[in-house]
PDB file of C-alpha atoms in Angstrom:
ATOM      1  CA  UNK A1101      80.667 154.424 166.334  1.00 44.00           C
ATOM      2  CA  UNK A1102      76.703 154.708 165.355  1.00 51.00           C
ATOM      3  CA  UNK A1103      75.509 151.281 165.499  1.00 52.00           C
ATOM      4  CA  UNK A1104      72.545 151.809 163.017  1.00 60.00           C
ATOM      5  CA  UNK A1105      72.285 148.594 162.585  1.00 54.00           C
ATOM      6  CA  UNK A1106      69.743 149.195 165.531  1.00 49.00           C
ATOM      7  CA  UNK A1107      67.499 151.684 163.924  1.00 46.00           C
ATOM      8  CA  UNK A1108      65.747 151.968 167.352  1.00 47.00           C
ATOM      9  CA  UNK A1109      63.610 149.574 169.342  1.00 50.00           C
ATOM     10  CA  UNK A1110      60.398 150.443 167.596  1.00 50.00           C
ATOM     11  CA  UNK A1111      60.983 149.605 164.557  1.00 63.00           C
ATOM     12  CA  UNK A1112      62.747 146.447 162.159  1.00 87.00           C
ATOM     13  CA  UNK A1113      66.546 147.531 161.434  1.00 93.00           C
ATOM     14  CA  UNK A1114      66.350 146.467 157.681  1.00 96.00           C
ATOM     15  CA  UNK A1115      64.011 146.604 155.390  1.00 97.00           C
ATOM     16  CA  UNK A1116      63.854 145.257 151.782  1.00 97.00           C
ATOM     17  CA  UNK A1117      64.760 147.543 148.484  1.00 98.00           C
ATOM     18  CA  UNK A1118      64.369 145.638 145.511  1.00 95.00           C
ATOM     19  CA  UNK A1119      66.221 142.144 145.959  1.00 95.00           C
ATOM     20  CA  UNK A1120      68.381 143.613 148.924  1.00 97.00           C
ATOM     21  CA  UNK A1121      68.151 144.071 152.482  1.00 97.00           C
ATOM     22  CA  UNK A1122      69.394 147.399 153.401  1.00 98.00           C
ATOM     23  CA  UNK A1123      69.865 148.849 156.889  1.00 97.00           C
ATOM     24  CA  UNK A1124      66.985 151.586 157.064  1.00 97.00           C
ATOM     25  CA  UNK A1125      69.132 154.791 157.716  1.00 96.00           C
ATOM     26  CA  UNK A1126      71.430 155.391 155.032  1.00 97.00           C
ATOM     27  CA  UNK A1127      72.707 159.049 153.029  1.00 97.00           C
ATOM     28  CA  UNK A1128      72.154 161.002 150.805  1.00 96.00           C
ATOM     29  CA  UNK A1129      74.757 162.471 148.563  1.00 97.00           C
ATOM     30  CA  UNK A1130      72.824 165.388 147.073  1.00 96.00           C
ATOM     31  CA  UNK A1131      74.316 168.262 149.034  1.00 95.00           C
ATOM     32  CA  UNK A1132      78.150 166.975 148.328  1.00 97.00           C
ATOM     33  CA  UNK A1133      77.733 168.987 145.126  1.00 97.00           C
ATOM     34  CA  UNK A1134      78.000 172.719 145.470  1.00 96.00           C
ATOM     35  CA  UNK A1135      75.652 175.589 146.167  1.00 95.00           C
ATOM     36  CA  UNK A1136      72.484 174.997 145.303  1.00 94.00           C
ATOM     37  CA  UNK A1137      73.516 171.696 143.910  1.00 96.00           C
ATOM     38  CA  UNK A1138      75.083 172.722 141.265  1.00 97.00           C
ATOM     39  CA  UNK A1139      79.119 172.730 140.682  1.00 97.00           C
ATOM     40  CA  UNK A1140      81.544 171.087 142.206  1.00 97.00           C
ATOM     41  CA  UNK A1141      81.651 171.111 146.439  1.00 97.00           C
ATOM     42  CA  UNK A1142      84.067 173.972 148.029  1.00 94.00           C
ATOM     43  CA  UNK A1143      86.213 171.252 149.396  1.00 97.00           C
ATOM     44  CA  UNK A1144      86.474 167.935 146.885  1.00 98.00           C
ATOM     45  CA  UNK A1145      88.417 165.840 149.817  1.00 98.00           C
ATOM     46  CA  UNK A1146      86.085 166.669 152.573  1.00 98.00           C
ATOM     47  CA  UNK A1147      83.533 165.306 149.963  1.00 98.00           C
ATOM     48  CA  UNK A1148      85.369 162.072 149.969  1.00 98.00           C
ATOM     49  CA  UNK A1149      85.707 161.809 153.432  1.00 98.00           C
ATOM     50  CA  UNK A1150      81.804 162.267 154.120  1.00 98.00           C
ATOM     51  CA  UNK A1151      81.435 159.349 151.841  1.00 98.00           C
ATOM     52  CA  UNK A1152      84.501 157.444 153.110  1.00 98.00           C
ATOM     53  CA  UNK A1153      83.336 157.593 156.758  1.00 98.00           C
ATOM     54  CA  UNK A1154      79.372 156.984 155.802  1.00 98.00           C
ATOM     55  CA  UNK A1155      80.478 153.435 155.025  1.00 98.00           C
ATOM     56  CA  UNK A1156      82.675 153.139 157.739  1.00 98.00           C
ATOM     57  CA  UNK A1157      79.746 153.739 159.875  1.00 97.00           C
ATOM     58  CA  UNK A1158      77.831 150.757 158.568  1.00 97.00           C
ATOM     59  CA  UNK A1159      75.953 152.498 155.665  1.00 98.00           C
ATOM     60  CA  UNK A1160      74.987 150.204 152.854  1.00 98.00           C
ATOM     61  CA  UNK A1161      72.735 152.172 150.980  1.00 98.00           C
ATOM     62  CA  UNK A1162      73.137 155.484 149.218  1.00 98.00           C
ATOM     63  CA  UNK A1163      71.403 157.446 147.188  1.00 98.00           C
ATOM     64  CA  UNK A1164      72.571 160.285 144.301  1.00 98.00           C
ATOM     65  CA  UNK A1165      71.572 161.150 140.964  1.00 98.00           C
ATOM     66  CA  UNK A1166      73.765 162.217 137.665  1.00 97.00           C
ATOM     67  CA  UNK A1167      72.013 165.832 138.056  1.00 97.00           C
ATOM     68  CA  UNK A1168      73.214 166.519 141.321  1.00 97.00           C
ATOM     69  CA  UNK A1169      76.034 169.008 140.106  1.00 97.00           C
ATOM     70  CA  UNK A1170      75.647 168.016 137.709  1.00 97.00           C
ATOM     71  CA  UNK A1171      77.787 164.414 137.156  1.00 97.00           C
ATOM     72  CA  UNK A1172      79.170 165.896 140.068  1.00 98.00           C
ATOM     73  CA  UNK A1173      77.959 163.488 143.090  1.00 98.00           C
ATOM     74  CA  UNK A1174      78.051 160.193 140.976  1.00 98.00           C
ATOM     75  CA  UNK A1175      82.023 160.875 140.070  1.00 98.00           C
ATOM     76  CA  UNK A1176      83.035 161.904 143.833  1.00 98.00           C
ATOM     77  CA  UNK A1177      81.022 158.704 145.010  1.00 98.00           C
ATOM     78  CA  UNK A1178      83.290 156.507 142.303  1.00 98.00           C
ATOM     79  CA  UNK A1179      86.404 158.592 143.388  1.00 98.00           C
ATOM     80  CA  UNK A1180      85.736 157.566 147.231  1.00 98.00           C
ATOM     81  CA  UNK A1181      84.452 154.091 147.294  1.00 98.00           C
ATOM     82  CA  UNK A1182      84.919 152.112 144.243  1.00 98.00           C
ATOM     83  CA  UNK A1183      85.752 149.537 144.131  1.00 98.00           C
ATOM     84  CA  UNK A1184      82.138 149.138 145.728  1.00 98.00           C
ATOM     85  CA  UNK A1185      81.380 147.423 148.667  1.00 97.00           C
ATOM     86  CA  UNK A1186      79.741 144.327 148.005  1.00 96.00           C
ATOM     87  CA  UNK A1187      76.975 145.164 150.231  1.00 96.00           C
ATOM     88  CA  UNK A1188      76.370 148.628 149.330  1.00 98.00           C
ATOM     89  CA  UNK A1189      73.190 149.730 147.570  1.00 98.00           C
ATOM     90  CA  UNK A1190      73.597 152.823 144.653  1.00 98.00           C
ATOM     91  CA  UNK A1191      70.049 154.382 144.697  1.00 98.00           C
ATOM     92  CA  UNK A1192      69.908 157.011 141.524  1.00 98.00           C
ATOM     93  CA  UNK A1193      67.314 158.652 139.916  1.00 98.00           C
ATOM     94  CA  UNK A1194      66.853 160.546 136.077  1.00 98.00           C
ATOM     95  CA  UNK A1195      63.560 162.901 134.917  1.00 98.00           C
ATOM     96  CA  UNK A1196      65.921 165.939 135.338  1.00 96.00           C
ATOM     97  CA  UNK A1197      68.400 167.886 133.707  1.00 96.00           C
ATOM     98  CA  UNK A1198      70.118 171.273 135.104  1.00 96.00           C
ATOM     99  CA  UNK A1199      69.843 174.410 133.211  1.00 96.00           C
ATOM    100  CA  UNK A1200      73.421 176.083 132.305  1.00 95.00           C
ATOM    101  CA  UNK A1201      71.531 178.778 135.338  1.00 95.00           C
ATOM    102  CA  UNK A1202      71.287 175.672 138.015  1.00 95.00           C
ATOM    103  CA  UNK A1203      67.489 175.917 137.339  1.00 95.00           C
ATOM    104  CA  UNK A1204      65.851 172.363 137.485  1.00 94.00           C
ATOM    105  CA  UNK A1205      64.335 171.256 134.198  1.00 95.00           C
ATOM    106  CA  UNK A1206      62.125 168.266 132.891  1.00 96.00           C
ATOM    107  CA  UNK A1207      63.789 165.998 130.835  1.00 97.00           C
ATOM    108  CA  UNK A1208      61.154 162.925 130.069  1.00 95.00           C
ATOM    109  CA  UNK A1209      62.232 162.088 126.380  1.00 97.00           C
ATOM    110  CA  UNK A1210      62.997 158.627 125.248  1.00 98.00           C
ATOM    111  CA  UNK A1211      66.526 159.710 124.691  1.00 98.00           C
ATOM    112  CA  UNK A1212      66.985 161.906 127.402  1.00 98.00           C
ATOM    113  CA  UNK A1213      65.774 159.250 129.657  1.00 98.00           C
ATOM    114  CA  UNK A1214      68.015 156.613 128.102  1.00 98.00           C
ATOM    115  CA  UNK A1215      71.018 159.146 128.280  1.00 98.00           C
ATOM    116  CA  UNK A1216      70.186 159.554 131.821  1.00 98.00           C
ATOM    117  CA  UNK A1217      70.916 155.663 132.287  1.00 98.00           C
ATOM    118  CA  UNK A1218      73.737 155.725 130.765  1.00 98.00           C
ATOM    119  CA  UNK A1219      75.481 158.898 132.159  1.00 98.00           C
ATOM    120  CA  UNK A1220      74.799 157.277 135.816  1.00 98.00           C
ATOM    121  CA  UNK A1221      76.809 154.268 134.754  1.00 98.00           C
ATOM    122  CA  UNK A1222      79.339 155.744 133.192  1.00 98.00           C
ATOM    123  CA  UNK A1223      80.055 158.757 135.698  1.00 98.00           C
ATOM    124  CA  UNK A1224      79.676 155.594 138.787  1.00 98.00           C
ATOM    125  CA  UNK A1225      81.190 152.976 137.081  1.00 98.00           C
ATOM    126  CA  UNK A1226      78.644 150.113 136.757  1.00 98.00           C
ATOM    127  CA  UNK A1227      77.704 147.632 134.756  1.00 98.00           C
ATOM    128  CA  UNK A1228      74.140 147.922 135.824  1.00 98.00           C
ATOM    129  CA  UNK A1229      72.244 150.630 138.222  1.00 98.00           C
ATOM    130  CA  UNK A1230      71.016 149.032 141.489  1.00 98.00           C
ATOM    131  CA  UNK A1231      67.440 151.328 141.776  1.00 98.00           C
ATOM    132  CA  UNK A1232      66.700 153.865 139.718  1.00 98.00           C
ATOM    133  CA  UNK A1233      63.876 156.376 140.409  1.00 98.00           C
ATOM    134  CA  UNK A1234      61.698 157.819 137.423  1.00 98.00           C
ATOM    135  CA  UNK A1235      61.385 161.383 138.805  1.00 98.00           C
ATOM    136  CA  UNK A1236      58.249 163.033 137.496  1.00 97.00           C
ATOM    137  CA  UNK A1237      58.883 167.077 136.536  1.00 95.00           C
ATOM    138  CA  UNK A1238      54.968 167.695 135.669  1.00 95.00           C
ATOM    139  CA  UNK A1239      55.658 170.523 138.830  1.00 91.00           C
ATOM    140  CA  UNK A1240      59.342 170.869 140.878  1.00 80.00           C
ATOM    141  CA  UNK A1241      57.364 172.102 143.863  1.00 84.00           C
ATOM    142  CA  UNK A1242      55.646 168.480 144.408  1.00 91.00           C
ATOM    143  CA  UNK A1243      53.540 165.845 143.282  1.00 96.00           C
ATOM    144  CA  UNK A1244      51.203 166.707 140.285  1.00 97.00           C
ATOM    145  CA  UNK A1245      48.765 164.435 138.483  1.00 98.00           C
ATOM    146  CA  UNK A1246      49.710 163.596 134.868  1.00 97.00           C
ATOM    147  CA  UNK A1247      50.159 160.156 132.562  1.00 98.00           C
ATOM    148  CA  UNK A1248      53.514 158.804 133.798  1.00 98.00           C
ATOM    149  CA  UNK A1249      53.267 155.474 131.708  1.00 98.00           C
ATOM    150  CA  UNK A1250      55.459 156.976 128.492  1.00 98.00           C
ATOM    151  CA  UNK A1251      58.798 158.068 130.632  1.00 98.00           C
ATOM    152  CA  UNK A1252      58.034 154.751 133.235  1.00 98.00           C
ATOM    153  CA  UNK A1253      57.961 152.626 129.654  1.00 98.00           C
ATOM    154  CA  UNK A1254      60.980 153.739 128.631  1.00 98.00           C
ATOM    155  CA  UNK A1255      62.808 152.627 131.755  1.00 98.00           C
ATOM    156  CA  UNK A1256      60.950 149.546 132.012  1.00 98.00           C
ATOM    157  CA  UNK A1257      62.746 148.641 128.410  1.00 98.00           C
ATOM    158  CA  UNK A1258      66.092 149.895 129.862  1.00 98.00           C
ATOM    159  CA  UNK A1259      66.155 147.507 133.330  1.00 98.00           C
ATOM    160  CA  UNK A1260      64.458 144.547 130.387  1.00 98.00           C
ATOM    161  CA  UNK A1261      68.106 145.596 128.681  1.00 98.00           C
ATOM    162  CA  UNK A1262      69.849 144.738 131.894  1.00 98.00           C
ATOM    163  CA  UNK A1263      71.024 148.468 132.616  1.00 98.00           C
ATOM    164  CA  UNK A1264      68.642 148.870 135.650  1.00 98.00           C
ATOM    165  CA  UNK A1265      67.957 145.863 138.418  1.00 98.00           C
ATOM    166  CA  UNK A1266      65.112 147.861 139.937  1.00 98.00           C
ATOM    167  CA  UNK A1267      62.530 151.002 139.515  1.00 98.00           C
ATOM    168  CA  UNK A1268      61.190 153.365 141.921  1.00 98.00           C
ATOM    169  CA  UNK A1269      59.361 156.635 141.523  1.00 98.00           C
ATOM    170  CA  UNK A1270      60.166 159.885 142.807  1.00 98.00           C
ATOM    171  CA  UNK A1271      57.422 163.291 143.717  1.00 97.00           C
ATOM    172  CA  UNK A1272      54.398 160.700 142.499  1.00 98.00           C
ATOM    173  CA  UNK A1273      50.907 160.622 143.244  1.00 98.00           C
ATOM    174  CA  UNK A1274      49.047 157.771 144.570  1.00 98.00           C
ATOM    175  CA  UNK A1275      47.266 157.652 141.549  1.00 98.00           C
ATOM    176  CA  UNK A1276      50.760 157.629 139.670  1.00 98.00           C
ATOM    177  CA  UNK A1277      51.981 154.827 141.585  1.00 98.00           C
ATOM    178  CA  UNK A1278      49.230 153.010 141.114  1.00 98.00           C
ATOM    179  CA  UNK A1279      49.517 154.031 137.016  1.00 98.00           C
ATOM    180  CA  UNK A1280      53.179 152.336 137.547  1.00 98.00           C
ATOM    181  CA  UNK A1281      52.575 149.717 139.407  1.00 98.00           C
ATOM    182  CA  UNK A1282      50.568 148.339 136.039  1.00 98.00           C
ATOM    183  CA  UNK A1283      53.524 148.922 134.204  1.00 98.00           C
ATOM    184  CA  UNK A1284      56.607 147.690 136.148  1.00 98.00           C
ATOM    185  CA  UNK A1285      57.486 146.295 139.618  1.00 98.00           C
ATOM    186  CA  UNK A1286      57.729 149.303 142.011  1.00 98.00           C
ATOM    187  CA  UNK A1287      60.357 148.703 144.602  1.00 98.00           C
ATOM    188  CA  UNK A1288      60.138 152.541 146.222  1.00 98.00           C
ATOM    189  CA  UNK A1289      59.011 155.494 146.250  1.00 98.00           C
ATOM    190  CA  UNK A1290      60.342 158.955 147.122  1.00 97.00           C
ATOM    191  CA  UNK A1291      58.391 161.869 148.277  1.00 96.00           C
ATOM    192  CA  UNK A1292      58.847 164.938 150.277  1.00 93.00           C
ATOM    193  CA  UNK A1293      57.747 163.444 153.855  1.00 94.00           C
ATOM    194  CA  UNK A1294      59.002 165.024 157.336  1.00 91.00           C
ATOM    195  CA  UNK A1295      57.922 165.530 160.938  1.00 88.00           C
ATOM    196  CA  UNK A1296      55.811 168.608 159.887  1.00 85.00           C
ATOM    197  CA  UNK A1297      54.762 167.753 156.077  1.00 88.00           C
ATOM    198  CA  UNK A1298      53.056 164.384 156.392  1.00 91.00           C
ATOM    199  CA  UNK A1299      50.823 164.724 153.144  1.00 93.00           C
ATOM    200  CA  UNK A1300      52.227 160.830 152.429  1.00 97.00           C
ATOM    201  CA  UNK A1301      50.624 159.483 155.831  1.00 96.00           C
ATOM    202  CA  UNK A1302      48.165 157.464 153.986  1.00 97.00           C
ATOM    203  CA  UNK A1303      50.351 156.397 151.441  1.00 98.00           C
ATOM    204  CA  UNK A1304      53.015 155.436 153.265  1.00 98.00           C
ATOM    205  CA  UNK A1305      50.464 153.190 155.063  1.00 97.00           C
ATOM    206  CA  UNK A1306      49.451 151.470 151.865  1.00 98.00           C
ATOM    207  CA  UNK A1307      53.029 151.272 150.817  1.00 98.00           C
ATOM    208  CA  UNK A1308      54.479 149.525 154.375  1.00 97.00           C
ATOM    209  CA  UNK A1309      51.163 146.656 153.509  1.00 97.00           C
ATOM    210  CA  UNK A1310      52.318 145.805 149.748  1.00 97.00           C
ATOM    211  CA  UNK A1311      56.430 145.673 151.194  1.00 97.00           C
ATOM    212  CA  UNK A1312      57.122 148.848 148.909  1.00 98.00           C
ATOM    213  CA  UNK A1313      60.068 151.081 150.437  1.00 98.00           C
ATOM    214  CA  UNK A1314      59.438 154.679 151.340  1.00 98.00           C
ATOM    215  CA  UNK A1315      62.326 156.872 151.144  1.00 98.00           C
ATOM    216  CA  UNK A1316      61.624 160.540 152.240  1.00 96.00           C
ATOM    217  CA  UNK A1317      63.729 163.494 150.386  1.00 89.00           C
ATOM    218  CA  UNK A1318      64.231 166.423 152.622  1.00 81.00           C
ATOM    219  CA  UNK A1319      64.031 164.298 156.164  1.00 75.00           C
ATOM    220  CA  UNK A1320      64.879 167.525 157.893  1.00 68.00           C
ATOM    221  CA  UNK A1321      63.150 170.116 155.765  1.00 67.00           C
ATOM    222  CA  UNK A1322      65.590 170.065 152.959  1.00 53.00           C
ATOM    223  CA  UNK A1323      66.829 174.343 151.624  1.00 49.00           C
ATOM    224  CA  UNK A1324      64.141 175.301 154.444  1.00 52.00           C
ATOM    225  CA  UNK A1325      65.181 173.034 158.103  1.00 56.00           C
ATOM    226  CA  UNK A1326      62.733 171.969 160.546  1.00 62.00           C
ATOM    227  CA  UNK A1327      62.309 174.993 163.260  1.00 66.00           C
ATOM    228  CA  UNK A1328      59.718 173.593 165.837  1.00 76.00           C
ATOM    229  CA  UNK A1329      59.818 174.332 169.572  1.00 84.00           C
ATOM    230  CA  UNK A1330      58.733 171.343 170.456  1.00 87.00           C
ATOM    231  CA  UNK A1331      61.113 169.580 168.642  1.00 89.00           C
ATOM    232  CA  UNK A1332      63.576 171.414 170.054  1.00 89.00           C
ATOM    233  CA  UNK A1333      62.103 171.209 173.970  1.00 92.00           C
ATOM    234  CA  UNK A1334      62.148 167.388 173.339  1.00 94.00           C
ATOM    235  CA  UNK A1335      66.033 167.535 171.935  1.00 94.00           C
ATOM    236  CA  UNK A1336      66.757 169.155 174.890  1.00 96.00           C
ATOM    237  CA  UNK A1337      65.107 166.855 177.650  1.00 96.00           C
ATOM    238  CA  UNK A1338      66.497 163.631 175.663  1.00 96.00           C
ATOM    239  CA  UNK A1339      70.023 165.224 175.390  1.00 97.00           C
ATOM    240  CA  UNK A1340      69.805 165.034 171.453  1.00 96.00           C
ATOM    241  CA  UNK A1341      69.969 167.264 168.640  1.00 94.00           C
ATOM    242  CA  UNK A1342      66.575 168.506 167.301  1.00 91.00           C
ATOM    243  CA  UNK A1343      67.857 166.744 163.516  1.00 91.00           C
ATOM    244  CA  UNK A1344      68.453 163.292 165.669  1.00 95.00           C
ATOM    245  CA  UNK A1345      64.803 163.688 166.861  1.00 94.00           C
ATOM    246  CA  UNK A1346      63.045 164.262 163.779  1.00 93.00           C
ATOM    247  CA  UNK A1347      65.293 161.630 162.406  1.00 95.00           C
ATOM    248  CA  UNK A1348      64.513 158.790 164.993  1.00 95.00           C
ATOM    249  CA  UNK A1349      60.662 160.065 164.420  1.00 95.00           C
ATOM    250  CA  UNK A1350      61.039 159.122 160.745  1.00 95.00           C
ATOM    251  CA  UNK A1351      62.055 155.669 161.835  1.00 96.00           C
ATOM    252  CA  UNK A1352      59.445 154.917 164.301  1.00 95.00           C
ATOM    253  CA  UNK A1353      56.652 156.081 161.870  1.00 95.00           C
ATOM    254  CA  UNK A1354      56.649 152.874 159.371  1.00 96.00           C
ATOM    255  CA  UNK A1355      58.622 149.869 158.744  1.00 96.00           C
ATOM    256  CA  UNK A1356      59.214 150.930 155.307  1.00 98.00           C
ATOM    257  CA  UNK A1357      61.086 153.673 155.913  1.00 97.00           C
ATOM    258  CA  UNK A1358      64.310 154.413 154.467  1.00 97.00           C
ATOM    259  CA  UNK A1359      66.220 157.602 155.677  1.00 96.00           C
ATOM    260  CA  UNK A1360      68.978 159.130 153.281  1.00 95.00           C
ATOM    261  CA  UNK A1361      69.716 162.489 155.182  1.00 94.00           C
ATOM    262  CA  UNK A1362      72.671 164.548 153.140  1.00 93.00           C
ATOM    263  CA  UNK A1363      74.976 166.477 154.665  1.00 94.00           C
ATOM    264  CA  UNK A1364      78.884 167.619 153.523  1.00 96.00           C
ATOM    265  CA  UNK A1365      80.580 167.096 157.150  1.00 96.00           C
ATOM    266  CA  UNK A1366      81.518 164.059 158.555  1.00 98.00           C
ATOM    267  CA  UNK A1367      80.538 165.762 162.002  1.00 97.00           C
ATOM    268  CA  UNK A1368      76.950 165.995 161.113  1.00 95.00           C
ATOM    269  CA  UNK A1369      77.128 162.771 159.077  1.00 97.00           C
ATOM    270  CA  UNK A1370      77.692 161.248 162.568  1.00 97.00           C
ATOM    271  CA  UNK A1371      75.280 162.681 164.174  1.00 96.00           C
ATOM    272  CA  UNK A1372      72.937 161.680 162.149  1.00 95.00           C
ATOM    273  CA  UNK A1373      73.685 158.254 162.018  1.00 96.00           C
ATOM    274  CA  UNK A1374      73.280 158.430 165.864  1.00 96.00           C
ATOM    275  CA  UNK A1375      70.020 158.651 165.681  1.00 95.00           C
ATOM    276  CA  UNK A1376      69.197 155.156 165.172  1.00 93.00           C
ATOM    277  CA  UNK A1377      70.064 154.622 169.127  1.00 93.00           C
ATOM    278  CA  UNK A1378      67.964 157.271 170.314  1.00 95.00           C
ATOM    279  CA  UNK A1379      64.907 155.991 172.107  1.00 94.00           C
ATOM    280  CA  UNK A1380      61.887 158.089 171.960  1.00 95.00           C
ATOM    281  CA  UNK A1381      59.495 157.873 174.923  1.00 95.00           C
ATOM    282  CA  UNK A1382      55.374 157.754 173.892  1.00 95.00           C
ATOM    283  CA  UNK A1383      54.721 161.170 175.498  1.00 95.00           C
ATOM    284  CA  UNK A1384      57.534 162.424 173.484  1.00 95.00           C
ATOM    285  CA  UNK A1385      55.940 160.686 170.189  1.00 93.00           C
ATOM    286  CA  UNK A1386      52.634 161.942 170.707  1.00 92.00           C
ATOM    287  CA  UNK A1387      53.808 165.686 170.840  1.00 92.00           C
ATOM    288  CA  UNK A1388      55.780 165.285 167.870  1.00 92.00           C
ATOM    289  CA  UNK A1389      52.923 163.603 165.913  1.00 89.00           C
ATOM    290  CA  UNK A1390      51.072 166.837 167.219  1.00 86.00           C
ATOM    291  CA  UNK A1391      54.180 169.005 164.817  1.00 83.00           C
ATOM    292  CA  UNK A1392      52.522 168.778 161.939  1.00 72.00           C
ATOM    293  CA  UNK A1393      48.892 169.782 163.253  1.00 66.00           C
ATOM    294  CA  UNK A1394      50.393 173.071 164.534  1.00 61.00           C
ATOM    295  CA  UNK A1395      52.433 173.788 161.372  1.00 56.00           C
TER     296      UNK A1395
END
């Protein structure tokens, strides 16, 4: 069994989200859902049995969203674990709605915001969302500049309701953060952040210093994977996956740090837990921070 517990020698093994202490490499449930994240997964019990064994393996955070499918990740995550673990951590996020086409849409309303809340309850079963992430749609290729204090008001009224314990912010700027910050208590933030696209370097920085988590969507490249020799040259000489690399990379960058890699098989779902034992040697670091120079 992964002991991720250990999360490598490097870096701390926890690391605070909100009012819990989570173990820093946990999953992400987005690619249960099916193609393109959108309909129901080509095999509903393997689904289960990703999510079944991801706790077995010590995971106590995971993260999903009621547009993933969509309603399609939060139900299979309620099918397969609920009654929840006491320990475990339900990171969601709304901003989003799918197009009847699978296309990714805005959807910052008032109401749509406060139907978001509600569907991710209702479709997981809670009382109350753990973390929820305001995900800002001014661009769905990345972070774009733009007034985020009207949607980030309307959640802040939802957690004062007692629906949401904590906020984060998803595909933000720092300027963004720092617009929400004024407004409510950030707990995360979640950007697009991996061995070779380290726009966040600064950021995450700034984050690890104020104790803010930083949880980085598409770990290992996301619809386009990581293809790096030297990732793969350093795989080879450490007897590792090139995935397991550019995961335990992610955990040695910061502190603050939170992994959620997705996957749908409970063989890669183990393999990527293993990465919190593998050691990375400092030659081997400073040639993978050299990745993202070269790409």
């Amino acid at each position: 069994m992964s002991n991720i517990q250990q999360s490598g020698t490097f870096a701390p093994a926890t690391f605070k989200l909100g009012s819990r202490t989570v173990k820093r490499l946990g999953y992400g449930a987005m690619q249960l859902a099916g193609p393109g994240v959108f309909g129901p997964p080509k095999d509903h019990d393997a689904a289960l049995a990703v999510l079944r064994e991801a706790i077995a393996q010590g995971v106590d955070h995971v993260d999903t969203s009621d547009f993933y499918g969509p309603h399609v990740t939060n139900r299979l995550i309620r099918e397969a674990l609920a009654p929840y673990p006491q320990d475990l951590v339900i990171v969601t996020k709304i901003g989003a709605r799918r197009g009847a086409d699978g296309s990714w849409l805005p959807a910052f309303s008032a109401e749509a915001l406060t139907q978001a809340v509600h569907d991710n309850l209702s479709n997981l079963g809670l009382e109350v969302l753990d973390v929820v992430n305001l995900r800002i749609m001014f661009d769905t290729h990345g972070p774009a500049e733009g007034s985020i204090e009207a949607p980030l008001t309307v959640l802040a009224e939802l957690q004062q309701q007692g629906l949401v314990r904590h906020i984060g912010l998803s595909n933000v700027t720092p300027a963004q953060i720092a617009q929400g910050r004024g407004i409510a208590e950030i707990v995360c933030v979640q950007n697009q952040y991996n061995l070779a696209h380290r726009g966040d370097d600064a950021l995450i920085d700034d984050l690890a210093r104020d104790g803010i988590a930083y949880v980085p969507f598409f770990p290992l490249g996301g619809f386009n994977p990581l293809q790096s020799s030297t990732l793969s040259e350093i795989a080879a000489r450490l007897g590792a996956t090139p995935m397991q690399v550019a995961l335990a990379w992610l955990l040695r960058r910061a502190p603050n740090i939170l992994l959620i890699p997705g996957t749908s098989s409970v063989g890669h779902l183990r393999e990527n837990l293993a990465a919190a034992e593998l050691e990375l040697p400092q030659d081997a670091l400073s040639e993978l921070d050299g990745v993202a120079l070269a790409a």
